[in-house]
Tab-separated table of N, CA, C and O in Angstrom:
chain	number	residue	atom	x	y	z
A	1	MET	N	-18.975	12.315	23.969
A	1	MET	CA	-17.527	12.580	22.833
A	1	MET	C	-16.737	13.126	23.530
A	1	MET	O	-16.755	14.452	23.657
A	2	ASN	N	-15.270	13.001	22.926
A	2	ASN	CA	-14.329	14.020	22.973
A	2	ASN	C	-14.150	14.536	22.070
A	2	ASN	O	-14.896	14.822	20.963
A	3	ASP	N	-13.587	16.242	22.504
A	3	ASP	CA	-13.459	17.081	21.751
A	3	ASP	C	-12.340	17.021	20.751
A	3	ASP	O	-11.518	17.315	21.419
A	4	PHE	N	-12.312	16.905	19.423
A	4	PHE	CA	-10.943	16.637	18.761
A	4	PHE	C	-10.812	18.452	18.245
A	4	PHE	O	-11.765	18.805	17.760
A	5	LYS	N	-9.651	18.587	18.454
A	5	LYS	CA	-8.810	19.822	18.103
A	5	LYS	C	-8.250	19.254	16.648
A	5	LYS	O	-7.096	19.281	16.758
A	6	LEU	N	-8.872	19.083	15.659
A	6	LEU	CA	-8.272	19.103	14.294
A	6	LEU	C	-7.932	20.342	13.631
A	6	LEU	O	-8.336	21.364	13.682
A	7	PRO	N	-6.859	20.579	13.001
A	7	PRO	CA	-6.593	21.654	12.303
A	7	PRO	C	-7.326	22.357	11.147
A	7	PRO	O	-7.814	21.072	10.614
A	8	ILE	N	-7.406	23.443	11.161
A	8	ILE	CA	-8.260	24.084	9.939
A	8	ILE	C	-7.544	24.384	8.780
A	8	ILE	O	-6.649	25.576	9.252
A	9	ILE	N	-7.988	23.986	7.773
A	9	ILE	CA	-6.929	24.327	6.527
A	9	ILE	C	-7.502	25.749	5.632
A	9	ILE	O	-8.638	25.313	5.300
A	10	LYS	N	-7.125	26.959	5.748
A	10	LYS	CA	-7.580	27.837	5.479
A	10	LYS	C	-7.868	28.361	3.902
A	10	LYS	O	-8.481	28.508	3.330
A	11	GLU	N	-6.225	28.146	3.675
A	11	GLU	CA	-6.023	28.226	2.416
A	11	GLU	C	-5.260	26.839	1.474
A	11	GLU	O	-4.073	26.650	1.803
A	12	ALA	N	-6.018	26.216	0.997
A	12	ALA	CA	-5.462	25.079	0.356
A	12	ALA	C	-4.975	25.474	-1.201
A	12	ALA	O	-5.963	25.923	-2.173
A	13	HIS	N	-4.042	25.255	-1.048
A	13	HIS	CA	-3.270	25.594	-2.469
A	13	HIS	C	-2.840	23.909	-3.262
A	13	HIS	O	-2.130	23.864	-4.177
A	14	ILE	N	-4.116	23.046	-3.230
A	14	ILE	CA	-3.982	21.795	-3.662
A	14	ILE	C	-4.614	21.833	-4.987
A	14	ILE	O	-5.757	22.393	-5.240
A	15	GLN	N	-3.562	21.710	-6.271
A	15	GLN	CA	-4.292	21.340	-7.217
A	15	GLN	C	-4.434	19.847	-7.472
A	15	GLN	O	-3.385	19.202	-7.733
A	16	LYS	N	-5.430	19.371	-8.102
A	16	LYS	CA	-5.984	18.038	-8.543
A	16	LYS	C	-5.367	17.832	-10.205
A	16	LYS	O	-6.175	18.609	-10.583
A	17	ARG	N	-4.464	17.104	-10.213
A	17	ARG	CA	-4.324	16.431	-11.756
A	17	ARG	C	-4.405	15.180	-12.166
A	17	ARG	O	-4.319	14.503	-11.072
A	18	ILE	N	-5.229	15.184	-13.046
A	18	ILE	CA	-5.443	14.031	-13.570
A	18	ILE	C	-4.169	12.839	-14.234
A	18	ILE	O	-4.083	13.220	-15.041
A	19	LEU	N	-4.096	12.210	-13.706
A	19	LEU	CA	-2.954	11.375	-14.153
A	19	LEU	C	-3.311	10.454	-15.354
A	19	LEU	O	-4.354	9.565	-15.426
A	20	SER	N	-2.478	10.494	-16.513
A	20	SER	CA	-2.960	9.592	-17.784
A	20	SER	C	-2.387	8.107	-17.316
A	20	SER	O	-1.938	7.671	-16.512
A	21	MET	N	-2.937	7.188	-18.044
A	21	MET	CA	-2.602	5.641	-17.475
A	21	MET	C	-0.880	5.373	-17.385
A	21	MET	O	-0.668	4.457	-16.678
A	22	ASP	N	-0.281	6.065	-18.643
A	22	ASP	CA	1.154	5.810	-18.802
A	22	ASP	C	1.549	6.367	-17.547
A	22	ASP	O	2.575	5.834	-16.710
A	23	GLU	N	1.374	7.483	-17.079
A	23	GLU	CA	1.661	8.224	-15.787
A	23	GLU	C	1.467	7.487	-14.461
A	23	GLU	O	2.166	7.454	-13.458
A	24	TYR	N	0.241	6.767	-14.379
A	24	TYR	CA	-0.540	5.861	-13.615
A	24	TYR	C	0.370	4.759	-13.408
A	24	TYR	O	0.865	4.370	-12.521
A	25	LEU	N	0.734	4.360	-14.560
A	25	LEU	CA	1.577	3.289	-14.505
A	25	LEU	C	2.754	3.195	-13.984
A	25	LEU	O	3.448	2.545	-13.049
A	26	GLU	N	3.627	4.195	-14.175
A	26	GLU	CA	4.829	4.749	-13.615
A	26	GLU	C	4.775	4.678	-12.279
A	26	GLU	O	6.060	4.309	-11.527
A	27	PHE	N	3.691	5.655	-11.959
A	27	PHE	CA	3.669	5.789	-10.229
A	27	PHE	C	3.599	4.352	-9.464
A	27	PHE	O	4.546	4.108	-8.568
A	28	VAL	N	2.916	3.804	-9.812
A	28	VAL	CA	2.409	2.451	-9.297
A	28	VAL	C	3.943	1.484	-9.634
A	28	VAL	O	4.334	0.599	-8.529
A	29	GLN	N	4.562	1.110	-10.358
A	29	GLN	CA	5.684	0.487	-10.588
A	29	GLN	C	6.845	1.370	-9.547
A	29	GLN	O	7.583	0.645	-9.171
A	30	PHE	N	7.050	2.793	-9.827
A	30	PHE	CA	8.114	3.438	-8.813
A	30	PHE	C	7.614	3.124	-7.605
A	30	PHE	O	8.373	2.656	-6.499
A	31	ASN	N	6.350	3.087	-7.014
A	31	ASN	CA	5.951	2.505	-5.621
A	31	ASN	C	6.423	1.164	-5.353
A	31	ASN	O	6.922	0.624	-4.247
A	32	LEU	N	6.060	0.241	-6.029
A	32	LEU	CA	6.569	-0.868	-6.315
A	32	LEU	C	7.919	-1.418	-5.484
A	32	LEU	O	8.194	-2.135	-4.733
A	33	GLN	N	8.510	-0.773	-6.513
A	33	GLN	CA	10.081	-1.021	-6.355
A	33	GLN	C	10.412	-0.205	-5.080
A	33	GLN	O	11.666	-0.822	-4.541
A	34	ASN	N	10.203	1.187	-4.727
A	34	ASN	CA	10.917	1.540	-3.318
A	34	ASN	C	10.076	0.894	-1.821
A	34	ASN	O	10.809	1.449	-0.830
A	35	THR	N	8.719	0.211	-2.438
A	35	THR	CA	7.930	-0.149	-0.917
A	35	THR	C	8.066	-1.463	-0.648
A	35	THR	O	7.498	-1.920	0.455
A	36	PHE	N	7.869	-1.981	-1.871
A	36	PHE	CA	7.885	-3.556	-1.563
A	36	PHE	C	8.922	-4.358	-1.013
A	36	PHE	O	9.898	-4.104	-1.594
A	37	ASP	N	8.359	-5.367	-0.197
A	37	ASP	CA	10.016	-5.679	0.664
A	37	ASP	C	9.809	-7.452	-0.009
A	37	ASP	O	9.063	-8.171	0.516
A	38	LYS	N	10.202	-7.512	-0.781
A	38	LYS	CA	10.551	-8.980	-1.093
A	38	LYS	C	11.014	-9.713	-0.630
A	38	LYS	O	10.124	-10.975	-0.370
A	39	LYS	N	11.760	-9.927	0.338
A	39	LYS	CA	12.145	-10.993	1.152
A	39	LYS	C	11.468	-11.028	2.413
A	39	LYS	O	10.621	-12.126	2.738
A	40	GLY	N	10.698	-9.757	2.692
A	40	GLY	CA	9.506	-10.070	4.006
A	40	GLY	C	8.478	-10.695	3.358
A	40	GLY	O	7.869	-11.491	4.163
A	41	TYR	N	8.159	-10.237	2.284
A	41	TYR	CA	6.511	-11.152	1.312
A	41	TYR	C	7.042	-12.438	1.625
A	41	TYR	O	5.926	-13.361	1.791
A	42	GLU	N	8.058	-13.125	1.067
A	42	GLU	CA	8.522	-14.472	0.873
A	42	GLU	C	8.649	-14.922	2.042
A	42	GLU	O	8.267	-16.078	2.106
A	43	LYS	N	9.221	-14.422	2.942
A	43	LYS	CA	8.936	-15.057	4.621
A	43	LYS	C	7.793	-15.129	5.213
A	43	LYS	O	7.272	-16.093	5.719
A	44	TRP	N	6.836	-13.847	4.988
A	44	TRP	CA	5.536	-13.998	5.370
A	44	TRP	C	4.586	-15.683	4.547
A	44	TRP	O	3.647	-16.097	5.188
A	45	LYS	N	4.936	-15.590	3.313
A	45	LYS	CA	4.227	-16.562	2.410
A	45	LYS	C	4.612	-17.899	2.837
A	45	LYS	O	3.550	-18.843	2.848
A	46	GLU	N	5.734	-18.117	3.408
A	46	GLU	CA	6.579	-19.359	3.914
A	46	GLU	C	5.830	-19.404	5.455
A	46	GLU	O	5.389	-20.850	5.383
A	47	MET	N	5.505	-18.323	5.983
A	47	MET	CA	5.121	-18.682	7.696
A	47	MET	C	3.678	-19.462	7.578
A	47	MET	O	3.105	-20.126	8.125
A	48	LEU	N	2.707	-18.821	6.272
A	48	LEU	CA	1.327	-19.152	6.129
A	48	LEU	C	1.403	-20.606	5.153
A	48	LEU	O	0.162	-21.172	5.778
A	49	ALA	N	1.966	-21.141	5.344
A	49	ALA	CA	1.860	-22.399	4.211
A	49	ALA	C	2.231	-23.517	5.187
A	49	ALA	O	2.422	-23.623	6.306
A	50	VAL	N	0.775	-24.420	4.798
A	50	VAL	CA	0.833	-25.481	5.725
A	50	VAL	C	1.679	-26.553	5.502
A	50	VAL	O	1.652	-26.951	4.158
A	51	ASN	N	2.249	-26.912	6.299
A	51	ASN	CA	3.909	-28.108	6.191
A	51	ASN	C	3.471	-29.100	7.079
A	51	ASN	O	4.164	-29.809	7.216
A	52	VAL	N	2.352	-29.665	7.230
A	52	VAL	CA	2.145	-30.757	8.084
A	52	VAL	C	1.093	-31.370	7.425
A	52	VAL	O	0.066	-30.871	7.066
A	53	PRO	N	1.199	-32.910	7.363
A	53	PRO	CA	0.439	-33.896	6.673
A	53	PRO	C	-0.870	-34.021	7.493
A	53	PRO	O	-0.850	-34.088	8.368
A	54	PHE	N	-2.256	-33.924	6.775
A	54	PHE	CA	-3.229	-34.082	7.252
A	54	PHE	C	-3.994	-34.994	6.319
A	54	PHE	O	-4.072	-35.104	5.384
A	55	SER	N	-5.337	-35.806	7.193
A	55	SER	CA	-6.102	-36.327	6.161
A	55	SER	C	-7.754	-36.139	6.947
A	55	SER	O	-7.676	-36.305	7.958
A	56	ILE	N	-8.542	-36.426	6.193
A	56	ILE	CA	-9.787	-36.429	6.542
A	56	ILE	C	-10.211	-38.294	6.674
A	56	ILE	O	-10.649	-38.496	5.145
A	57	ASN	N	-10.565	-38.213	7.976
A	57	ASN	CA	-11.384	-40.062	7.836
A	57	ASN	C	-12.766	-39.797	7.873
A	57	ASN	O	-13.264	-39.190	8.242
């Protein structure tokens, strides 16, 4: 196997904070507003649609 040289974090000043449901909802809505590409989604959805008639005999 390859030897990976990953960084070692010696002093982590990360404080975990549990979000309330209201804070979580605000976080999700913010992300959807700023990361969701509606035009791209509509284009992708149209690309996936079957628009050729077919029948099973």
